[in-house]
mmCIF file with all atom_site columns, C-alpha atoms in Angstrom:
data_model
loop_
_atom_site.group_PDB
_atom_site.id
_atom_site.type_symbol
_atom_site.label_atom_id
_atom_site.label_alt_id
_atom_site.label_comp_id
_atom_site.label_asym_id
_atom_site.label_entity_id
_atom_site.label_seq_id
_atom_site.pdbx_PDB_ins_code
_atom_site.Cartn_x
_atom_site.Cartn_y
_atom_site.Cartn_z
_atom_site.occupancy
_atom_site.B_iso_or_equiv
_atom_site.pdbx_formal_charge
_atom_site.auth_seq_id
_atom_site.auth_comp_id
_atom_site.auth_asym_id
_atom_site.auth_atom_id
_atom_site.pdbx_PDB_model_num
ATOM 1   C CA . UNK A 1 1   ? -3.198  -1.226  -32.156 1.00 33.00 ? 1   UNK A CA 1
ATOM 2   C CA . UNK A 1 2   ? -7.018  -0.886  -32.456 1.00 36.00 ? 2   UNK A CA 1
ATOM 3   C CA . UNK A 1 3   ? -7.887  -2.221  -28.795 1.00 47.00 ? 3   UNK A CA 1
ATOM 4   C CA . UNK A 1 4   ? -7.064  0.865   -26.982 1.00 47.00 ? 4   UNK A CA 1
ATOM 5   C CA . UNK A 1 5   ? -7.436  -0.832  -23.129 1.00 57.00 ? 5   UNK A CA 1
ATOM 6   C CA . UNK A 1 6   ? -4.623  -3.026  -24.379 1.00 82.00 ? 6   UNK A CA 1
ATOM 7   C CA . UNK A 1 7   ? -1.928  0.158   -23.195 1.00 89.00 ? 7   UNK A CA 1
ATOM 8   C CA . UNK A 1 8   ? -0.275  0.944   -20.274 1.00 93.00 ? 8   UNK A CA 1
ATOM 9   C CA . UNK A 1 9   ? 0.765   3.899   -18.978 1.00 95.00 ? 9   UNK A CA 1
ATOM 10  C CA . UNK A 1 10  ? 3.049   4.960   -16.495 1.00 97.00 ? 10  UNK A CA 1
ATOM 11  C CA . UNK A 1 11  ? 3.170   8.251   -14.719 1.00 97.00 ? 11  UNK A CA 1
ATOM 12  C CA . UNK A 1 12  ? 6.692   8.841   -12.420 1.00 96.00 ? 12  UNK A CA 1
ATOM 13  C CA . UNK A 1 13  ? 8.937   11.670  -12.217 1.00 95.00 ? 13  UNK A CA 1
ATOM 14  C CA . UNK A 1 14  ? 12.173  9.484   -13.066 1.00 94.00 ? 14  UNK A CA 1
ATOM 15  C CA . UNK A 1 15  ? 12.953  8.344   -16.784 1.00 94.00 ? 15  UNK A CA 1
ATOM 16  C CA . UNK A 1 16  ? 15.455  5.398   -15.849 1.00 93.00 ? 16  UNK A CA 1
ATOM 17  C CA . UNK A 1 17  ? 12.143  4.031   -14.111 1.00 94.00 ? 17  UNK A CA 1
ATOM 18  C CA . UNK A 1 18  ? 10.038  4.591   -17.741 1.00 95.00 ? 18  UNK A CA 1
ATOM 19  C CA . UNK A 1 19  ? 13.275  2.876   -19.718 1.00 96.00 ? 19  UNK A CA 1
ATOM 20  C CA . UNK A 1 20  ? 13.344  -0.306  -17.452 1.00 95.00 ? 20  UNK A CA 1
ATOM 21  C CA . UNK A 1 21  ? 9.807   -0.356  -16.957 1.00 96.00 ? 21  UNK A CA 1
ATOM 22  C CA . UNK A 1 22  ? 9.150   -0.505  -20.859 1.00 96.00 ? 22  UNK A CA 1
ATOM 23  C CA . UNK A 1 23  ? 12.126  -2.854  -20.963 1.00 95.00 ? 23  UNK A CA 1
ATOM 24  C CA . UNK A 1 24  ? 10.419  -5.492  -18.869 1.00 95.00 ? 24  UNK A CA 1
ATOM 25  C CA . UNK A 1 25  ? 7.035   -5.053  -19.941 1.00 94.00 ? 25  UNK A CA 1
ATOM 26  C CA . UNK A 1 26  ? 8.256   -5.602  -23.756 1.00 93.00 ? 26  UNK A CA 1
ATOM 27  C CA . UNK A 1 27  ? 9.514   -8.624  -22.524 1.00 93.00 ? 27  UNK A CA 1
ATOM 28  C CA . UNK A 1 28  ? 6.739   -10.166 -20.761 1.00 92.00 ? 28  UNK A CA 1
ATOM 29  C CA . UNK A 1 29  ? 3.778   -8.920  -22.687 1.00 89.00 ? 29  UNK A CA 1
ATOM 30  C CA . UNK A 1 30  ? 5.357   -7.324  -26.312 1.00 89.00 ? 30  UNK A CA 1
ATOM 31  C CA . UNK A 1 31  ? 1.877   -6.817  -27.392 1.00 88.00 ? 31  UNK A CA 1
ATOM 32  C CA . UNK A 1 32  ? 0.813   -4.345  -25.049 1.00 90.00 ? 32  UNK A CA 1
ATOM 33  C CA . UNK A 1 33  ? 1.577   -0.234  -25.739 1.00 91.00 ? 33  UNK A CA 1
ATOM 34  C CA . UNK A 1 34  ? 3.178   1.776   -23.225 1.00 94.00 ? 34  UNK A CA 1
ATOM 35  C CA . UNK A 1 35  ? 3.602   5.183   -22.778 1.00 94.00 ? 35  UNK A CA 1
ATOM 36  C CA . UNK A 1 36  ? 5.261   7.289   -19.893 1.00 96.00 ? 36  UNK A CA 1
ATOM 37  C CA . UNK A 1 37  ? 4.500   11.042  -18.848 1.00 96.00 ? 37  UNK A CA 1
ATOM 38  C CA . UNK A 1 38  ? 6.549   12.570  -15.970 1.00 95.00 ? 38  UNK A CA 1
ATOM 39  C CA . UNK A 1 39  ? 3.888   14.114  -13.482 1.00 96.00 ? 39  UNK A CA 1
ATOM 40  C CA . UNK A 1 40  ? 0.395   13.916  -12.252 1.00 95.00 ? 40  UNK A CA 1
ATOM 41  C CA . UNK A 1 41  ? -1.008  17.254  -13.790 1.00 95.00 ? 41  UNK A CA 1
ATOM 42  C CA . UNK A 1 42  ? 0.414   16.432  -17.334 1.00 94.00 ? 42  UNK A CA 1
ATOM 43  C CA . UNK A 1 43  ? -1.374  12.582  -16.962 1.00 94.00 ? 43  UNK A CA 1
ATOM 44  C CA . UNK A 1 44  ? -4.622  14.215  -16.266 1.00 93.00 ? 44  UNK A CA 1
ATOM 45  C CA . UNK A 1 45  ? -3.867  16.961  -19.074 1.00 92.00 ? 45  UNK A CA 1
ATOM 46  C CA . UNK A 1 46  ? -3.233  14.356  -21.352 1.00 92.00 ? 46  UNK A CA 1
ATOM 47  C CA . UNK A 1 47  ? -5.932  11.660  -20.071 1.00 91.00 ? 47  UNK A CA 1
ATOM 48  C CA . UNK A 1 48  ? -8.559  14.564  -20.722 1.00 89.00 ? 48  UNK A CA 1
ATOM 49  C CA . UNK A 1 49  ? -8.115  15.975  -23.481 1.00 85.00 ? 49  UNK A CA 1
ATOM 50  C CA . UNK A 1 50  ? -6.824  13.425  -25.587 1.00 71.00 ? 50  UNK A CA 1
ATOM 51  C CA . UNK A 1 51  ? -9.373  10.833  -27.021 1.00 74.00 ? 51  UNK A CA 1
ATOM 52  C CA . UNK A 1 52  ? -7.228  8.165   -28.255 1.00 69.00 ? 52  UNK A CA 1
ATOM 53  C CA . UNK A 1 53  ? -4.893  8.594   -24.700 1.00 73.00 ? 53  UNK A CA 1
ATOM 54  C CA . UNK A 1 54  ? -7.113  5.648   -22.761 1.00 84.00 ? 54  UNK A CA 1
ATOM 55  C CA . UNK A 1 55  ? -5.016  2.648   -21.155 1.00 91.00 ? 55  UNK A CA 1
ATOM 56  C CA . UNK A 1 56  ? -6.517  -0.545  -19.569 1.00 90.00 ? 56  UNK A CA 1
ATOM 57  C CA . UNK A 1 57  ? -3.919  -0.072  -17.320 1.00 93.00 ? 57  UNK A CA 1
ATOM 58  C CA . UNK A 1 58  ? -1.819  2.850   -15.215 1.00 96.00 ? 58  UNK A CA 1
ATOM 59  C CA . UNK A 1 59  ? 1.229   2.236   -12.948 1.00 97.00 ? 59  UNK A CA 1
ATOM 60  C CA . UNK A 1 60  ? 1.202   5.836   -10.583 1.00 97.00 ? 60  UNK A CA 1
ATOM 61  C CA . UNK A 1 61  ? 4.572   6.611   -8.630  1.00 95.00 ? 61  UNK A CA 1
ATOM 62  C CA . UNK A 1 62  ? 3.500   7.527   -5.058  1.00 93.00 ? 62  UNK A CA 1
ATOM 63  C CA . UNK A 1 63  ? 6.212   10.617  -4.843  1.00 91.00 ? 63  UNK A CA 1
ATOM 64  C CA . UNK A 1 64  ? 6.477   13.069  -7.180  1.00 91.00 ? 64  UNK A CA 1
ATOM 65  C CA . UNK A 1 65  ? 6.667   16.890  -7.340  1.00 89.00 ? 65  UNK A CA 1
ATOM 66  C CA . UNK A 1 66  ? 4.365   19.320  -8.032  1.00 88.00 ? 66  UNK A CA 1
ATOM 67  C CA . UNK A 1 67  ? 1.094   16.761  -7.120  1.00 94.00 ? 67  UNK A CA 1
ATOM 68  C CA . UNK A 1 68  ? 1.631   13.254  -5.281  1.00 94.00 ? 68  UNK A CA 1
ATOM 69  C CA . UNK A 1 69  ? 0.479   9.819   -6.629  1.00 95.00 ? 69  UNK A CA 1
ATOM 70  C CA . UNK A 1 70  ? -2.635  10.408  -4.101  1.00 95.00 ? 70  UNK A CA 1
ATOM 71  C CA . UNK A 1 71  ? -3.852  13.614  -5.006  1.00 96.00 ? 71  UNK A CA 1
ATOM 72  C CA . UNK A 1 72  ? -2.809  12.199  -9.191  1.00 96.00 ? 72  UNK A CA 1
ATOM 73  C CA . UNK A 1 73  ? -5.080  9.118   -8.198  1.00 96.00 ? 73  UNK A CA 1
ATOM 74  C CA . UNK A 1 74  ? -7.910  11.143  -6.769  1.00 96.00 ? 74  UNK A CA 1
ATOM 75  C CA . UNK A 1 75  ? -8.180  12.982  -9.940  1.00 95.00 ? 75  UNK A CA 1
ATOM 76  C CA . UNK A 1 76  ? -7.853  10.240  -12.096 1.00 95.00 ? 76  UNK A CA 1
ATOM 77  C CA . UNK A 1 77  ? -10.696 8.231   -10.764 1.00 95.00 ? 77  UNK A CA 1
ATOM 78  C CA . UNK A 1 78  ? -12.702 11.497  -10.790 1.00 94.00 ? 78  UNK A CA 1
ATOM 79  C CA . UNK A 1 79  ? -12.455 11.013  -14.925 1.00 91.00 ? 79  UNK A CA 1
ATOM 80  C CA . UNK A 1 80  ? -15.348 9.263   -16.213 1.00 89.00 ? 80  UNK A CA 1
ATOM 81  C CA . UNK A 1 81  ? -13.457 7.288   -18.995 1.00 87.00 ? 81  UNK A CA 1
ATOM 82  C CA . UNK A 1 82  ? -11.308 5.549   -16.215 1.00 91.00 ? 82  UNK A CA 1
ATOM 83  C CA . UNK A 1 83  ? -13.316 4.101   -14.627 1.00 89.00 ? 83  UNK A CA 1
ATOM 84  C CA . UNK A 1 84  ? -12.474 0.346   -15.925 1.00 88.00 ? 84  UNK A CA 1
ATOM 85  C CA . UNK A 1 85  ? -8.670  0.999   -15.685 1.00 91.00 ? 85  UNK A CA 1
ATOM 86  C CA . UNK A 1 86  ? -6.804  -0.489  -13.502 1.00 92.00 ? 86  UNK A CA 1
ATOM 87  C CA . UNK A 1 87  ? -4.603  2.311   -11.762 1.00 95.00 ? 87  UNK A CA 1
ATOM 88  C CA . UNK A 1 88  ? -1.670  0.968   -9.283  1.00 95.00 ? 88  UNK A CA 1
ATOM 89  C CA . UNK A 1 89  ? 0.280   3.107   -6.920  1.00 95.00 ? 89  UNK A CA 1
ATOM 90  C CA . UNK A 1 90  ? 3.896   1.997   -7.675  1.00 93.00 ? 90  UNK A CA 1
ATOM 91  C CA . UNK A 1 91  ? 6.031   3.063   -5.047  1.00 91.00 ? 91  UNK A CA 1
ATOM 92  C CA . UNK A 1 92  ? 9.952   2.577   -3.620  1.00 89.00 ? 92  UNK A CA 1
ATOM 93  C CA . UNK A 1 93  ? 8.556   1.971   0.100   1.00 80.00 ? 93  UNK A CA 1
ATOM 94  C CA . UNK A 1 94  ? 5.268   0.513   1.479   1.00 80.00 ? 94  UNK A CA 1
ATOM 95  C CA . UNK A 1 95  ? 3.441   2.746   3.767   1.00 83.00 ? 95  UNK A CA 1
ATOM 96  C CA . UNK A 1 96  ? 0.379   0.855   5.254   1.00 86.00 ? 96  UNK A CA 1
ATOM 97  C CA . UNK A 1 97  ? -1.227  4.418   5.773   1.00 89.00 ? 97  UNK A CA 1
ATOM 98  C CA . UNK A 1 98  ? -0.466  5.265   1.967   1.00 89.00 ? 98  UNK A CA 1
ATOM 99  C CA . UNK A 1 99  ? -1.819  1.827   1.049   1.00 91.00 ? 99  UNK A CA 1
ATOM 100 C CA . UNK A 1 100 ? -5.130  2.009   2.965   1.00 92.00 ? 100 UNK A CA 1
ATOM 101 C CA . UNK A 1 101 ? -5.750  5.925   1.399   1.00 92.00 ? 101 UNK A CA 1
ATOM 102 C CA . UNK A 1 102 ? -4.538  4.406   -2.137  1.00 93.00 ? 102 UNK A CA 1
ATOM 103 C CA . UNK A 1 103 ? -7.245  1.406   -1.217  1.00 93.00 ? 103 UNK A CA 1
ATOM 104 C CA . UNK A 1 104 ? -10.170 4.164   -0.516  1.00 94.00 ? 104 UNK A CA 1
ATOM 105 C CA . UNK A 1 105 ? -9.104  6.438   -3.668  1.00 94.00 ? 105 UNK A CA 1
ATOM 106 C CA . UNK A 1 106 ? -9.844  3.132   -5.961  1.00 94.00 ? 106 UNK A CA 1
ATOM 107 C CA . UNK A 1 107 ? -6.342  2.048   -6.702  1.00 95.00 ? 107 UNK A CA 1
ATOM 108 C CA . UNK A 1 108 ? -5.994  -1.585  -7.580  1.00 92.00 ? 108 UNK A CA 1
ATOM 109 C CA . UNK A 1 109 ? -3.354  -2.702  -6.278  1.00 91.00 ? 109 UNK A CA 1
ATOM 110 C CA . UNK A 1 110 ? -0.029  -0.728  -4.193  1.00 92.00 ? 110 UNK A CA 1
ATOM 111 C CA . UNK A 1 111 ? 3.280   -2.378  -5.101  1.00 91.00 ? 111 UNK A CA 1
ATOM 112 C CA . UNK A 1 112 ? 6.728   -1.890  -3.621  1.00 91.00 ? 112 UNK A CA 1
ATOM 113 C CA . UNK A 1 113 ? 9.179   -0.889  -6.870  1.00 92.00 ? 113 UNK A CA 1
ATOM 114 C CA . UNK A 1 114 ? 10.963  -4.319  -7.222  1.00 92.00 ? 114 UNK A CA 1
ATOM 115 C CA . UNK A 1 115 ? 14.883  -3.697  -7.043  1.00 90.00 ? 115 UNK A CA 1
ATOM 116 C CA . UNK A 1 116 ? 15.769  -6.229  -9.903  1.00 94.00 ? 116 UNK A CA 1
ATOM 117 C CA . UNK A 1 117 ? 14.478  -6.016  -13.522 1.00 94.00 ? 117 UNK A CA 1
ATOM 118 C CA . UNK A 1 118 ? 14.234  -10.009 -12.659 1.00 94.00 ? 118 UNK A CA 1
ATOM 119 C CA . UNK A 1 119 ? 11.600  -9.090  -10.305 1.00 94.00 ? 119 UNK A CA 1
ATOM 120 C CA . UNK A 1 120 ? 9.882   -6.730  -12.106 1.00 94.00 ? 120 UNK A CA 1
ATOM 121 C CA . UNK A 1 121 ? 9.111   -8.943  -15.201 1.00 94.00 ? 121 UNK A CA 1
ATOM 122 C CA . UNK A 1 122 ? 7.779   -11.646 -12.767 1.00 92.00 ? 122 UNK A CA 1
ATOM 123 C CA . UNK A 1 123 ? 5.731   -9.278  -11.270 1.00 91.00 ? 123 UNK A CA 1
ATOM 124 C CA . UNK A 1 124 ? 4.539   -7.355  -14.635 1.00 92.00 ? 124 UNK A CA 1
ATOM 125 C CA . UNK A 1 125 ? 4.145   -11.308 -16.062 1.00 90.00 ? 125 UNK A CA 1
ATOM 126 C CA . UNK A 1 126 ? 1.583   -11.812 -13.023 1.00 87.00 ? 126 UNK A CA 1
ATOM 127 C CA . UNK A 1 127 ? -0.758  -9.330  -13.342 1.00 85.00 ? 127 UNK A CA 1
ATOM 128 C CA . UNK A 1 128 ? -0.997  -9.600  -17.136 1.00 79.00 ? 128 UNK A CA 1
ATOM 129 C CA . UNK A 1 129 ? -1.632  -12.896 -16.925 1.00 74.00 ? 129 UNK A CA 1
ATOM 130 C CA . UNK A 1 130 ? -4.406  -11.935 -14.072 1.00 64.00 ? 130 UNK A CA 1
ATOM 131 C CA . UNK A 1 131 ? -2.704  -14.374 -11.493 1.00 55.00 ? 131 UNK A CA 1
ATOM 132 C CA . UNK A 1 132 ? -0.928  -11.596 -9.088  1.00 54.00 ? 132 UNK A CA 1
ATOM 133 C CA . UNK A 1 133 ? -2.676  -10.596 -6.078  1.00 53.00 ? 133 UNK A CA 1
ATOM 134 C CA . UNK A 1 134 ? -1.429  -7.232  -4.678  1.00 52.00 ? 134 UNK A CA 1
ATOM 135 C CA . UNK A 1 135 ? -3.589  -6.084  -1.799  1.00 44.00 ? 135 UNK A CA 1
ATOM 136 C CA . UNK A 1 136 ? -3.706  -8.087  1.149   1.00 35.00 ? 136 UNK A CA 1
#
């Protein structure tokens, strides 16, 4: 794939989230590259050191171990190179305070985890087809 903004990358503790996740998205934009690491500090390791590592777009759980999907997103925006990517918090609850912080730390977007696959393909079809509004 020579258009390197054209991946998506997904950073979450839970691997049945990666599978279905890459599942959907295959279904609903198969041209688009996905690849899933399992916690903030090995996103940023990988985000900074490797070159060819740079997606147009990054889905960030909001709870995970070791460093939360706040403290991942504050370091993520502090990388230069990320600037133009889209990073959304992607989390099993809504939390208004969460969403306002995630708002101020230069996240996209904060979506609730749908329940269905269904849902998730309709959502994943919206925002790559740049119709989905996410923040109120």
């Amino acid at each position: 794939m020579s258009d390197l903004s054209q991946n998506c990358l997904m950073i979450d503790d839970d691997p049945d989230d990666h599978e279905i996740f890459e599942l959907c998205l295959r279904e609903v934009a198969p041209g688009i590259g996905f690849r899933a690491l399992s916690s903030g500090p090995e996103a940023i390791g990988v985000l900074t050191s490797e070159s060819a590592c740079l997606p147009g777009w990054i889905f960030l759980d909001m709870n995970m171990p070791r460093m939360n999907g706040l403290a991942c997103l504050k370091e993520l925006r502090s990388i230069e190179r990320l600037q133009n990517t889209q990073i959304y918090m992607f989390s099993t609850t809504k939390q208004h305070d969460a969403e306002m912080q995630a708002a101020s730390l230069g996240a996209a977007a904060f979506i609730v985890k749908p329940e269905r696959p269904s849902e998730l393909r309709q959502l994943l079809s919206s925002l790559f087809s740049g119709t989905g509004k996410f923040f109120s």
